[in-house]
Amino acid sequence: MNSVLSNIEKLDTYILRRNEYVAESKDEPNKLNTSRKLEVTTKKNQSNNKKRPPPINKARKSLPSIFRRAEENKDSAQIITPTGSKIIGSPLYKRSKSDSFFDHAFNFDKNLGKGSFGEVVAATCRSTSKKFAIKKIPFSKLSKDQYREAYGHMNIPCHPNIVRFHQAWIDKQILHIQLEMCDKSLAAYCHGIDWLEDKELWNVFLDILQGLGHLHNNFMLHNDIKPDNIFMTKNKVCKLGDFGLISDMRSEPINNSSNKHYQSEGDGKYCSKEAINGTLSIFSDIFSFGISILEVGTNIHLPSYGTGWEPIRKWEIPEEILEPMSDELRELVKQMMDKAPTRRPTCSELMKNHVVKEKLRIRKQEVEHIPSESQFQPISYLTTESPLGSRESSCSSIDFLDHFENAEKKTPFVSKLNFDLEDDEDEYEVFSPPRTPVKKSRYQQTMPEVSPPRKIQKLFQRKNLFDE
């Protein structure tokens, strides 16, 4: 019993009494001190009395490189591709500078025009010294329909009667569309004259017929054909351009009564009745094409609305106004402006007309002799996939024969192997035999006799295959 009490006395310092706080002594760290009493309090007050550790000042972690690059690329020039957009990787463009890609790659020449969409400028490429028309659309006026123009250009295969698209990019909150440089529009060409002569009018008709037929064959609708959107080169070859209202028949419904953008942006002077109501088709393009030929061929006034709008579409036109046009072309335009859309001829049907077919054959022969302004050369894309700044042409277009025809003709000589060279000798220091025949004893070198190992000699001796 005494031993038990003594053990209890030893453990007395480790037994807690109620409302006593246990702590280590400062003088003796291993000895418990129970001098401090705990106060009776609630759980709420107890939690408030707890001293919380001071907040740790954590250094802000840097963004991962992929996000940091995304922030840096936010203000960089991005080229538009059919699958999205990419940062321009051209030797002409330095992202570190505040200048835009346009300022790096082009020299501004002059303003070509302004409109509700933005402006069009003429510029010269610094690397190729070629002139281009660049359309600039600010983001404040940018919508999905302006992107449609860039993607529409990409979906149209190249054709000599369609304005050539080169590239499109976004920089400094502005969409840029780089296009082929033409001389002037058909409307500007006809300004100041009464009407086009029969030869010029037929050339315009045949050129645009081929370009529009190319669009329709690729299931695309222009939706805004008029003289302002028909462009002429210096050689008077007409091209169809300005695809701001282009639509794809494969992805968009032909009959779209809710097409408010076309109803607000389309020019009422050249629209058919069903197009005003929102029904777009290849026949609405045919109507706009026909009434455009009527305007430049007769100098008729086309109202956007009013009392004169309806009679023109009913072909209630005085004979004296139609007099400058030839009878064949007048009849074709009348069919193209028929009030029933399905009775209008398609581009392929117009090309099968015997008069059009013969004139088209002559026109193609004339265009073949016109010097081309590199309209079929590869497009200059300044992308990350092209470190040199342009796509190289196919090797099939390079004439390799010119390099060999002027070369000096020589007979190839194959030198013999020299087995007398040591490992540390330079084979170029050894005299090579001349090409002329010489004495064999002077230049022919014999192989040294090498005796086989002893074991192999005995093996061949047994089989009688080796003579000592």
Short mmCIF file of C-alpha atoms in Angstrom, two decimals:
data_model
loop_
_atom_site.label_atom_id
_atom_site.label_comp_id
_atom_site.label_asym_id
_atom_site.label_seq_id
_atom_site.Cartn_x
_atom_site.Cartn_y
_atom_site.Cartn_z
CA MET A 1 0.00 0.00 0.00
CA ASN A 2 2.82 2.32 0.85
CA SER A 3 4.42 1.64 -2.52
CA VAL A 4 1.22 2.57 -4.26
CA LEU A 5 0.97 5.86 -2.40
CA SER A 6 4.53 6.69 -3.22
CA ASN A 7 3.88 6.08 -6.87
CA ILE A 8 0.84 8.34 -6.73
CA GLU A 9 2.94 11.11 -5.19
CA LYS A 10 5.40 10.79 -8.05
CA LEU A 11 2.57 11.07 -10.58
CA ASP A 12 0.91 13.93 -8.77
CA THR A 13 2.48 16.51 -11.02
CA TYR A 14 1.07 14.72 -14.08
CA ILE A 15 -2.51 14.43 -12.77
CA LEU A 16 -4.75 17.35 -13.75
CA ARG A 17 -7.25 18.90 -11.46
CA ARG A 18 -10.41 20.46 -12.80
CA ASN A 19 -9.99 23.95 -14.30
CA GLU A 20 -6.21 23.73 -14.30
CA TYR A 21 -4.03 24.48 -17.30
CA VAL A 22 -1.08 22.25 -18.14
CA ALA A 23 2.09 23.83 -19.40
CA GLU A 24 5.81 23.22 -19.32
CA SER A 25 7.95 25.14 -16.86
CA LYS A 26 10.40 27.62 -18.30
CA ASP A 27 13.14 26.58 -15.90
CA GLU A 28 12.48 22.90 -16.27
CA PRO A 29 10.96 22.22 -19.69
CA ASN A 30 10.23 18.59 -18.92
CA LYS A 31 8.33 19.43 -15.72
CA LEU A 32 4.60 20.29 -15.89
CA ASN A 33 3.30 23.51 -14.28
CA THR A 34 -0.33 23.66 -13.10
CA SER A 35 -0.35 27.11 -11.48
CA ARG A 36 -2.56 28.75 -14.13
CA LYS A 37 -6.33 28.36 -13.78
CA LEU A 38 -8.73 28.27 -16.74
CA GLU A 39 -11.78 30.52 -16.82
CA VAL A 40 -15.25 29.14 -17.39
CA THR A 41 -16.52 30.38 -20.70
CA THR A 42 -18.64 29.39 -23.63
CA LYS A 43 -17.47 27.70 -26.79
CA LYS A 44 -18.09 30.87 -28.75
CA ASN A 45 -15.97 33.03 -26.47
CA GLN A 46 -13.32 30.35 -26.31
CA SER A 47 -13.03 30.31 -30.07
CA ASN A 48 -12.75 34.10 -30.13
CA ASN A 49 -10.03 34.12 -27.49
CA LYS A 50 -7.82 31.83 -29.49
CA LYS A 51 -4.90 33.65 -30.92
CA ARG A 52 -4.71 33.11 -34.62
CA PRO A 53 -1.29 33.07 -36.28
CA PRO A 54 -0.40 36.13 -38.35
CA PRO A 55 -1.17 35.80 -42.06
CA ILE A 56 1.63 34.54 -44.20
CA ASN A 57 2.68 36.92 -46.95
CA LYS A 58 2.76 34.58 -49.88
CA ALA A 59 4.49 35.78 -52.98
CA ARG A 60 2.17 35.92 -56.02
CA LYS A 61 2.83 33.01 -58.28
CA SER A 62 3.70 33.86 -61.84
CA LEU A 63 1.35 32.67 -64.53
CA PRO A 64 2.34 29.54 -66.40
CA SER A 65 4.13 30.20 -69.65
CA ILE A 66 1.16 29.11 -71.74
CA PHE A 67 -1.12 31.71 -70.11
CA ARG A 68 1.58 34.36 -70.17
CA ARG A 69 1.99 33.80 -73.90
CA ALA A 70 -1.76 34.10 -74.31
CA GLU A 71 -1.70 37.50 -72.59
CA GLU A 72 1.21 38.61 -74.77
CA ASN A 73 -0.49 37.37 -77.94
CA LYS A 74 -3.73 39.14 -77.12
CA ASP A 75 -2.57 42.35 -78.78
CA SER A 76 -0.48 40.68 -81.49
CA ALA A 77 -1.48 40.51 -85.12
CA GLN A 78 -3.32 37.27 -85.90
CA ILE A 79 -3.87 35.94 -89.38
CA ILE A 80 -7.28 34.41 -90.17
CA THR A 81 -7.26 30.86 -91.54
CA PRO A 82 -10.14 28.54 -92.45
CA THR A 83 -9.62 26.73 -89.12
CA GLY A 84 -9.21 29.77 -86.86
CA SER A 85 -6.47 32.33 -86.29
CA LYS A 86 -2.70 32.18 -85.77
CA ILE A 87 -0.04 34.63 -84.69
CA ILE A 88 1.73 36.11 -87.69
CA GLY A 89 5.29 34.80 -87.89
CA SER A 90 6.85 36.96 -90.57
CA PRO A 91 10.37 38.42 -90.67
CA LEU A 92 8.70 41.73 -91.54
CA TYR A 93 6.74 41.83 -88.28
CA LYS A 94 8.16 42.42 -84.81
CA ARG A 95 5.66 42.03 -81.99
CA SER A 96 7.89 43.91 -79.57
CA LYS A 97 7.23 47.18 -81.39
CA SER A 98 4.03 49.14 -81.06
CA ASP A 99 3.55 49.51 -84.81
CA SER A 100 0.91 47.38 -86.51
CA PHE A 101 1.63 44.62 -88.98
CA PHE A 102 0.33 46.87 -91.75
CA ASP A 103 3.00 49.45 -90.92
CA HIS A 104 5.71 46.78 -90.86
CA ALA A 105 4.80 44.98 -94.09
CA PHE A 106 3.24 47.68 -96.31
CA ASN A 107 3.79 51.22 -97.49
CA PHE A 108 0.64 53.31 -97.57
CA ASP A 109 -0.08 54.76 -101.03
CA LYS A 110 -3.52 56.38 -101.00
CA ASN A 111 -7.13 56.05 -99.89
CA LEU A 112 -9.41 54.28 -102.37
CA GLY A 113 -12.72 54.84 -100.64
CA LYS A 114 -14.69 54.97 -97.41
CA GLY A 115 -18.04 53.63 -96.36
CA SER A 116 -20.13 52.50 -93.43
CA PHE A 117 -17.94 49.38 -93.13
CA GLY A 118 -14.63 51.28 -92.86
CA GLU A 119 -12.11 52.19 -95.55
CA VAL A 120 -10.12 50.72 -98.44
CA VAL A 121 -6.52 51.81 -99.01
CA ALA A 122 -3.90 51.12 -101.66
CA ALA A 123 -0.61 49.81 -100.27
CA THR A 124 2.66 48.38 -101.57
CA CYS A 125 4.18 45.27 -100.04
CA ARG A 126 7.71 46.00 -98.86
CA SER A 127 9.04 42.52 -99.63
CA THR A 128 7.61 42.09 -103.15
CA SER A 129 6.94 45.73 -104.21
CA LYS A 130 3.47 44.67 -105.42
CA LYS A 131 0.40 46.82 -104.94
CA PHE A 132 -2.68 45.58 -103.10
CA ALA A 133 -6.07 46.89 -102.01
CA ILE A 134 -6.50 46.46 -98.25
CA LYS A 135 -9.92 46.73 -96.67
CA LYS A 136 -9.93 47.92 -93.04
CA ILE A 137 -12.94 47.28 -90.82
CA PRO A 138 -12.78 48.62 -87.22
CA PHE A 139 -14.05 46.39 -84.42
CA SER A 140 -16.69 48.99 -83.52
CA LYS A 141 -18.31 48.28 -86.92
CA LEU A 142 -17.31 44.61 -87.02
CA SER A 143 -19.86 41.86 -86.83
CA LYS A 144 -20.18 38.24 -87.82
CA ASP A 145 -21.08 39.36 -91.35
CA GLN A 146 -17.69 41.05 -91.84
CA TYR A 147 -15.97 37.81 -90.82
CA ARG A 148 -18.22 36.13 -93.37
CA GLU A 149 -16.53 38.16 -96.12
CA ALA A 150 -13.07 36.91 -95.12
CA TYR A 151 -14.16 33.28 -94.82
CA GLY A 152 -16.20 33.59 -98.02
CA HIS A 153 -13.08 34.66 -99.90
CA MET A 154 -11.23 31.62 -98.57
CA ASN A 155 -13.93 29.24 -99.79
CA ILE A 156 -13.91 30.58 -103.36
CA PRO A 157 -11.40 28.88 -105.68
CA CYS A 158 -9.30 31.23 -107.78
CA HIS A 159 -10.81 32.46 -111.04
CA PRO A 160 -9.61 35.16 -113.48
CA ASN A 161 -12.98 36.97 -113.26
CA ILE A 162 -13.09 37.14 -109.45
CA VAL A 163 -11.04 39.60 -107.40
CA ARG A 164 -8.13 37.67 -105.94
CA PHE A 165 -8.02 37.24 -102.17
CA HIS A 166 -4.58 37.07 -100.56
CA GLN A 167 -4.97 37.07 -96.78
CA ALA A 168 -6.86 38.53 -93.82
CA TRP A 169 -5.63 39.39 -90.35
CA ILE A 170 -6.75 41.16 -87.17
CA ASP A 171 -4.49 43.77 -85.61
CA LYS A 172 -5.08 46.72 -83.30
CA GLN A 173 -8.81 45.95 -83.14
CA ILE A 174 -9.09 46.22 -86.95
CA LEU A 175 -9.87 43.51 -89.47
CA HIS A 176 -7.67 43.75 -92.59
CA ILE A 177 -8.54 41.99 -95.87
CA GLN A 178 -5.79 42.01 -98.50
CA LEU A 179 -7.15 41.85 -102.06
CA GLU A 180 -5.96 42.11 -105.62
CA MET A 181 -5.43 45.67 -106.81
CA CYS A 182 -7.74 46.67 -109.68
CA ASP A 183 -7.82 49.88 -111.65
CA LYS A 184 -11.37 51.08 -110.92
CA SER A 185 -14.94 49.91 -110.49
CA LEU A 186 -17.37 49.59 -113.36
CA ALA A 187 -19.46 52.40 -111.89
CA ALA A 188 -16.43 54.70 -111.83
CA TYR A 189 -15.52 53.68 -115.38
CA CYS A 190 -19.02 54.55 -116.63
CA HIS A 191 -19.12 57.84 -114.76
CA GLY A 192 -19.23 60.74 -117.19
CA ILE A 193 -20.29 58.70 -120.24
CA ASP A 194 -23.78 57.97 -121.46
CA TRP A 195 -23.44 54.20 -121.89
CA LEU A 196 -20.98 51.50 -122.88
CA GLU A 197 -20.52 50.66 -126.51
CA ASP A 198 -21.75 47.29 -127.73
CA LYS A 199 -18.27 45.67 -127.76
CA GLU A 200 -17.38 46.82 -124.23
CA LEU A 201 -20.82 45.91 -122.93
CA TRP A 202 -20.53 42.37 -124.28
CA ASN A 203 -17.08 42.03 -122.70
CA VAL A 204 -18.47 43.08 -119.30
CA PHE A 205 -21.38 40.67 -119.71
CA LEU A 206 -19.14 37.72 -120.66
CA ASP A 207 -16.55 38.35 -117.93
CA ILE A 208 -19.09 38.63 -115.11
CA LEU A 209 -21.05 35.68 -116.50
CA GLN A 210 -17.98 33.49 -116.11
CA GLY A 211 -17.20 34.79 -112.62
CA LEU A 212 -20.77 34.44 -111.39
CA GLY A 213 -21.03 30.98 -112.92
CA HIS A 214 -17.88 30.00 -111.01
CA LEU A 215 -19.50 31.17 -107.77
CA HIS A 216 -22.72 29.27 -108.39
CA ASN A 217 -20.83 26.12 -109.36
CA ASN A 218 -19.16 26.27 -105.95
CA PHE A 219 -22.57 26.73 -104.21
CA MET A 220 -21.93 30.37 -103.29
CA LEU A 221 -24.29 33.36 -103.67
CA HIS A 222 -22.96 36.89 -104.09
CA ASN A 223 -26.20 38.67 -103.05
CA ASP A 224 -24.88 42.16 -103.90
CA ILE A 225 -24.10 42.37 -107.63
CA LYS A 226 -23.99 45.94 -108.91
CA PRO A 227 -21.59 48.15 -110.93
CA ASP A 228 -19.89 49.33 -107.72
CA ASN A 229 -18.89 45.72 -106.95
CA ILE A 230 -17.61 44.95 -110.45
CA PHE A 231 -13.96 45.93 -110.91
CA MET A 232 -11.85 46.45 -114.01
CA THR A 233 -8.14 45.96 -114.52
CA LYS A 234 -5.96 48.20 -116.65
CA ASN A 235 -6.53 45.74 -119.50
CA LYS A 236 -10.33 46.12 -119.08
CA VAL A 237 -10.90 42.63 -117.73
CA CYS A 238 -13.89 42.67 -115.38
CA LYS A 239 -13.84 40.90 -112.02
CA LEU A 240 -16.54 40.29 -109.47
CA GLY A 241 -15.68 41.48 -105.96
CA ASP A 242 -16.89 42.76 -102.57
CA PHE A 243 -18.24 39.62 -100.91
CA GLY A 244 -19.64 41.28 -97.80
CA LEU A 245 -23.05 39.61 -98.25
CA ILE A 246 -21.84 36.27 -99.62
CA SER A 247 -23.63 33.13 -98.47
CA ASP A 248 -23.03 29.41 -98.80
CA MET A 249 -25.98 27.43 -100.16
CA ARG A 250 -24.69 24.26 -98.48
CA SER A 251 -24.70 25.67 -94.94
CA GLU A 252 -27.42 28.34 -95.08
CA PRO A 253 -31.06 28.02 -96.17
CA ILE A 254 -31.85 29.52 -99.56
CA ASN A 255 -35.25 30.81 -98.46
CA ASN A 256 -34.51 32.91 -95.40
CA SER A 257 -37.33 35.29 -94.69
CA SER A 258 -35.56 36.54 -91.55
CA ASN A 259 -32.45 37.78 -93.36
CA LYS A 260 -32.63 41.26 -91.87
CA HIS A 261 -28.99 42.02 -92.62
CA TYR A 262 -29.49 41.60 -96.35
CA GLN A 263 -32.70 43.62 -96.25
CA SER A 264 -30.86 46.48 -94.52
CA GLU A 265 -27.52 46.31 -96.38
CA GLY A 266 -28.59 45.24 -99.88
CA ASP A 267 -28.97 47.96 -102.49
CA GLY A 268 -32.64 48.28 -103.43
CA LYS A 269 -31.76 49.54 -106.90
CA TYR A 270 -30.51 46.14 -108.00
CA CYS A 271 -32.60 43.79 -105.84
CA SER A 272 -35.34 41.59 -107.17
CA LYS A 273 -38.76 41.56 -105.58
CA GLU A 274 -38.26 38.22 -103.84
CA ALA A 275 -34.84 39.30 -102.55
CA ILE A 276 -36.40 42.33 -100.86
CA ASN A 277 -38.65 39.88 -99.02
CA GLY A 278 -35.61 37.85 -97.93
CA THR A 279 -35.71 34.95 -100.44
CA LEU A 280 -32.18 34.61 -101.79
CA SER A 281 -31.19 32.22 -104.57
CA ILE A 282 -29.09 31.99 -107.71
CA PHE A 283 -32.02 33.60 -109.53
CA SER A 284 -31.78 36.73 -107.36
CA ASP A 285 -28.11 36.96 -108.40
CA ILE A 286 -29.15 36.59 -112.05
CA PHE A 287 -31.64 39.44 -111.66
CA SER A 288 -29.04 41.77 -110.10
CA PHE A 289 -26.61 40.86 -112.86
CA GLY A 290 -29.16 41.60 -115.58
CA ILE A 291 -30.31 44.95 -114.20
CA SER A 292 -26.66 46.02 -113.77
CA ILE A 293 -26.04 45.34 -117.47
CA LEU A 294 -29.22 47.29 -118.23
CA GLU A 295 -27.94 50.31 -116.30
CA VAL A 296 -24.46 50.52 -117.85
CA GLY A 297 -25.81 49.70 -121.31
CA THR A 298 -28.63 52.27 -121.44
CA ASN A 299 -27.80 54.79 -118.70
CA ILE A 300 -31.27 54.23 -117.24
CA HIS A 301 -32.04 55.74 -113.85
CA LEU A 302 -32.67 53.04 -111.24
CA PRO A 303 -34.64 54.27 -108.23
CA SER A 304 -34.23 52.57 -104.87
CA TYR A 305 -37.98 52.85 -104.23
CA GLY A 306 -40.97 54.82 -105.43
CA THR A 307 -43.15 54.84 -108.53
CA GLY A 308 -40.35 54.01 -110.99
CA TRP A 309 -39.16 50.90 -109.14
CA GLU A 310 -42.03 48.59 -110.07
CA PRO A 311 -42.34 49.38 -113.84
CA ILE A 312 -38.67 48.51 -114.45
CA ARG A 313 -39.18 45.07 -112.92
CA LYS A 314 -42.24 44.56 -115.12
CA TRP A 315 -40.10 45.52 -118.15
CA GLU A 316 -42.26 48.59 -118.81
CA ILE A 317 -39.31 50.52 -120.23
CA PRO A 318 -39.60 52.98 -123.13
CA GLU A 319 -38.08 51.81 -126.40
CA GLU A 320 -35.88 54.88 -126.79
CA ILE A 321 -34.08 54.00 -123.55
CA LEU A 322 -33.36 50.43 -124.72
CA GLU A 323 -32.16 51.57 -128.15
CA PRO A 324 -28.37 51.59 -127.38
CA MET A 325 -28.40 47.87 -126.55
CA SER A 326 -28.24 45.21 -129.26
CA ASP A 327 -31.30 43.05 -129.80
CA GLU A 328 -29.55 39.84 -128.65
CA LEU A 329 -28.31 41.32 -125.39
CA ARG A 330 -31.61 43.11 -124.77
CA GLU A 331 -33.47 39.81 -125.02
CA LEU A 332 -31.06 38.10 -122.63
CA VAL A 333 -31.39 40.89 -120.05
CA LYS A 334 -35.17 40.71 -120.32
CA GLN A 335 -35.08 36.99 -119.52
CA MET A 336 -32.70 37.58 -116.61
CA MET A 337 -35.11 40.16 -115.12
CA ASP A 338 -38.23 38.01 -115.42
CA LYS A 339 -40.61 38.56 -112.51
CA ALA A 340 -40.85 34.78 -112.00
CA PRO A 341 -37.52 33.63 -110.52
CA THR A 342 -37.71 30.09 -111.92
CA ARG A 343 -38.13 31.40 -115.46
CA ARG A 344 -34.81 33.23 -115.32
CA PRO A 345 -31.91 31.41 -117.02
CA THR A 346 -28.96 30.16 -114.99
CA CYS A 347 -25.35 30.97 -115.85
CA SER A 348 -24.81 27.59 -117.46
CA GLU A 349 -27.95 28.05 -119.58
CA LEU A 350 -26.80 31.50 -120.68
CA MET A 351 -23.44 30.06 -121.75
CA LYS A 352 -25.25 27.53 -123.95
CA ASN A 353 -26.96 30.30 -125.91
CA HIS A 354 -25.61 30.20 -129.49
CA VAL A 355 -24.84 33.95 -129.55
CA VAL A 356 -23.19 33.91 -126.11
CA LYS A 357 -21.27 30.73 -126.93
CA GLU A 358 -19.64 32.25 -130.01
CA LYS A 359 -18.84 35.57 -128.34
CA LEU A 360 -17.46 33.73 -125.32
CA ARG A 361 -15.05 31.79 -127.54
CA ILE A 362 -13.76 35.03 -129.07
CA ARG A 363 -13.48 36.69 -125.65
CA LYS A 364 -11.37 33.86 -124.24
CA GLN A 365 -8.97 34.15 -127.15
CA GLU A 366 -8.62 37.88 -126.51
CA VAL A 367 -7.95 37.40 -122.81
CA GLU A 368 -5.28 34.78 -123.51
CA HIS A 369 -3.20 37.38 -125.36
CA ILE A 370 -3.58 39.95 -122.56
CA PRO A 371 -0.47 39.95 -120.30
CA SER A 372 -1.41 38.45 -116.97
CA GLU A 373 -0.71 40.42 -113.83
CA SER A 374 0.46 37.31 -111.92
CA GLN A 375 -3.14 36.47 -111.07
CA PHE A 376 -2.38 32.74 -110.92
CA GLN A 377 0.83 32.96 -108.89
CA PRO A 378 0.91 31.49 -105.40
CA ILE A 379 -0.62 33.59 -102.64
CA SER A 380 1.78 35.24 -100.20
CA TYR A 381 0.75 34.03 -96.75
CA LEU A 382 2.73 35.48 -93.86
CA THR A 383 2.06 32.75 -91.31
CA THR A 384 3.99 30.77 -88.75
CA GLU A 385 4.03 27.89 -91.22
CA SER A 386 6.06 29.96 -93.69
CA PRO A 387 9.33 31.23 -92.18
CA LEU A 388 10.36 32.83 -95.45
CA GLY A 389 7.15 34.80 -95.66
CA SER A 390 5.61 33.09 -98.70
CA ARG A 391 4.60 29.73 -100.02
CA GLU A 392 6.95 28.34 -102.62
CA SER A 393 5.58 27.31 -106.00
CA SER A 394 5.40 23.71 -107.06
CA CYS A 395 8.61 22.13 -108.34
CA SER A 396 6.76 21.13 -111.51
CA SER A 397 6.74 24.81 -112.54
CA ILE A 398 10.53 25.14 -112.33
CA ASP A 399 12.52 24.58 -115.51
CA PHE A 400 15.56 22.54 -114.53
CA LEU A 401 16.80 21.99 -118.10
CA ASP A 402 18.21 25.50 -118.38
CA HIS A 403 20.77 24.68 -115.70
CA PHE A 404 22.08 21.65 -117.58
CA GLU A 405 21.96 22.78 -121.18
CA ASN A 406 24.58 25.49 -120.57
CA ALA A 407 26.80 23.27 -118.43
CA GLU A 408 30.17 22.03 -119.73
CA LYS A 409 29.98 18.44 -120.92
CA LYS A 410 32.42 16.16 -119.06
CA THR A 411 32.90 12.41 -118.77
CA PRO A 412 32.61 11.29 -115.15
CA PHE A 413 35.65 9.50 -113.70
CA VAL A 414 35.41 7.00 -110.87
CA SER A 415 38.67 6.65 -108.98
CA LYS A 416 39.85 3.22 -107.81
CA LEU A 417 40.26 2.32 -104.18
CA ASN A 418 43.80 2.59 -102.86
CA PHE A 419 44.64 -0.08 -100.27
CA ASP A 420 48.17 1.21 -99.63
CA LEU A 421 46.98 4.20 -97.61
CA GLU A 422 47.72 4.20 -93.91
CA ASP A 423 45.21 5.46 -91.36
CA ASP A 424 47.09 8.71 -90.79
CA GLU A 425 47.60 9.53 -94.47
CA ASP A 426 45.48 12.00 -96.38
CA GLU A 427 43.95 10.45 -99.46
CA TYR A 428 43.89 13.85 -101.20
CA GLU A 429 47.68 13.96 -101.12
CA VAL A 430 47.94 10.76 -103.12
CA PHE A 431 48.40 11.27 -106.81
CA SER A 432 45.21 10.31 -108.72
CA PRO A 433 45.61 8.65 -112.13
CA PRO A 434 45.03 10.88 -115.14
CA ARG A 435 42.14 10.28 -117.51
CA THR A 436 44.42 9.53 -120.46
CA PRO A 437 45.60 5.92 -120.87
CA VAL A 438 49.13 5.38 -119.50
CA LYS A 439 51.45 2.46 -118.85
CA LYS A 440 49.97 -0.04 -116.49
CA SER A 441 53.26 -0.77 -114.71
CA ARG A 442 53.70 2.82 -113.57
CA TYR A 443 50.35 3.48 -111.95
CA GLN A 444 48.84 0.08 -111.22
CA GLN A 445 49.63 -0.92 -107.68
CA THR A 446 49.69 -4.57 -106.68
CA MET A 447 48.09 -5.96 -103.58
CA PRO A 448 50.61 -7.15 -100.91
CA GLU A 449 50.71 -10.87 -100.20
CA VAL A 450 49.22 -11.69 -96.84
CA SER A 451 49.68 -15.20 -95.46
CA PRO A 452 46.69 -16.68 -93.60
CA PRO A 453 46.95 -17.69 -89.94
CA ARG A 454 48.61 -20.97 -89.02
CA LYS A 455 45.43 -22.72 -87.94
CA ILE A 456 43.69 -21.90 -91.20
CA GLN A 457 46.71 -23.16 -93.16
CA LYS A 458 46.56 -26.51 -91.42
CA LEU A 459 42.82 -26.72 -92.05
CA PHE A 460 43.27 -26.13 -95.78
CA GLN A 461 46.20 -28.58 -95.90
CA ARG A 462 43.99 -31.37 -94.61
CA LYS A 463 41.44 -30.73 -97.30
CA ASN A 464 44.12 -30.28 -99.95
CA LEU A 465 42.79 -26.83 -100.78
CA PHE A 466 45.78 -24.76 -99.89
CA ASP A 467 49.31 -24.99 -101.40
CA GLU A 468 52.22 -23.67 -99.46
#
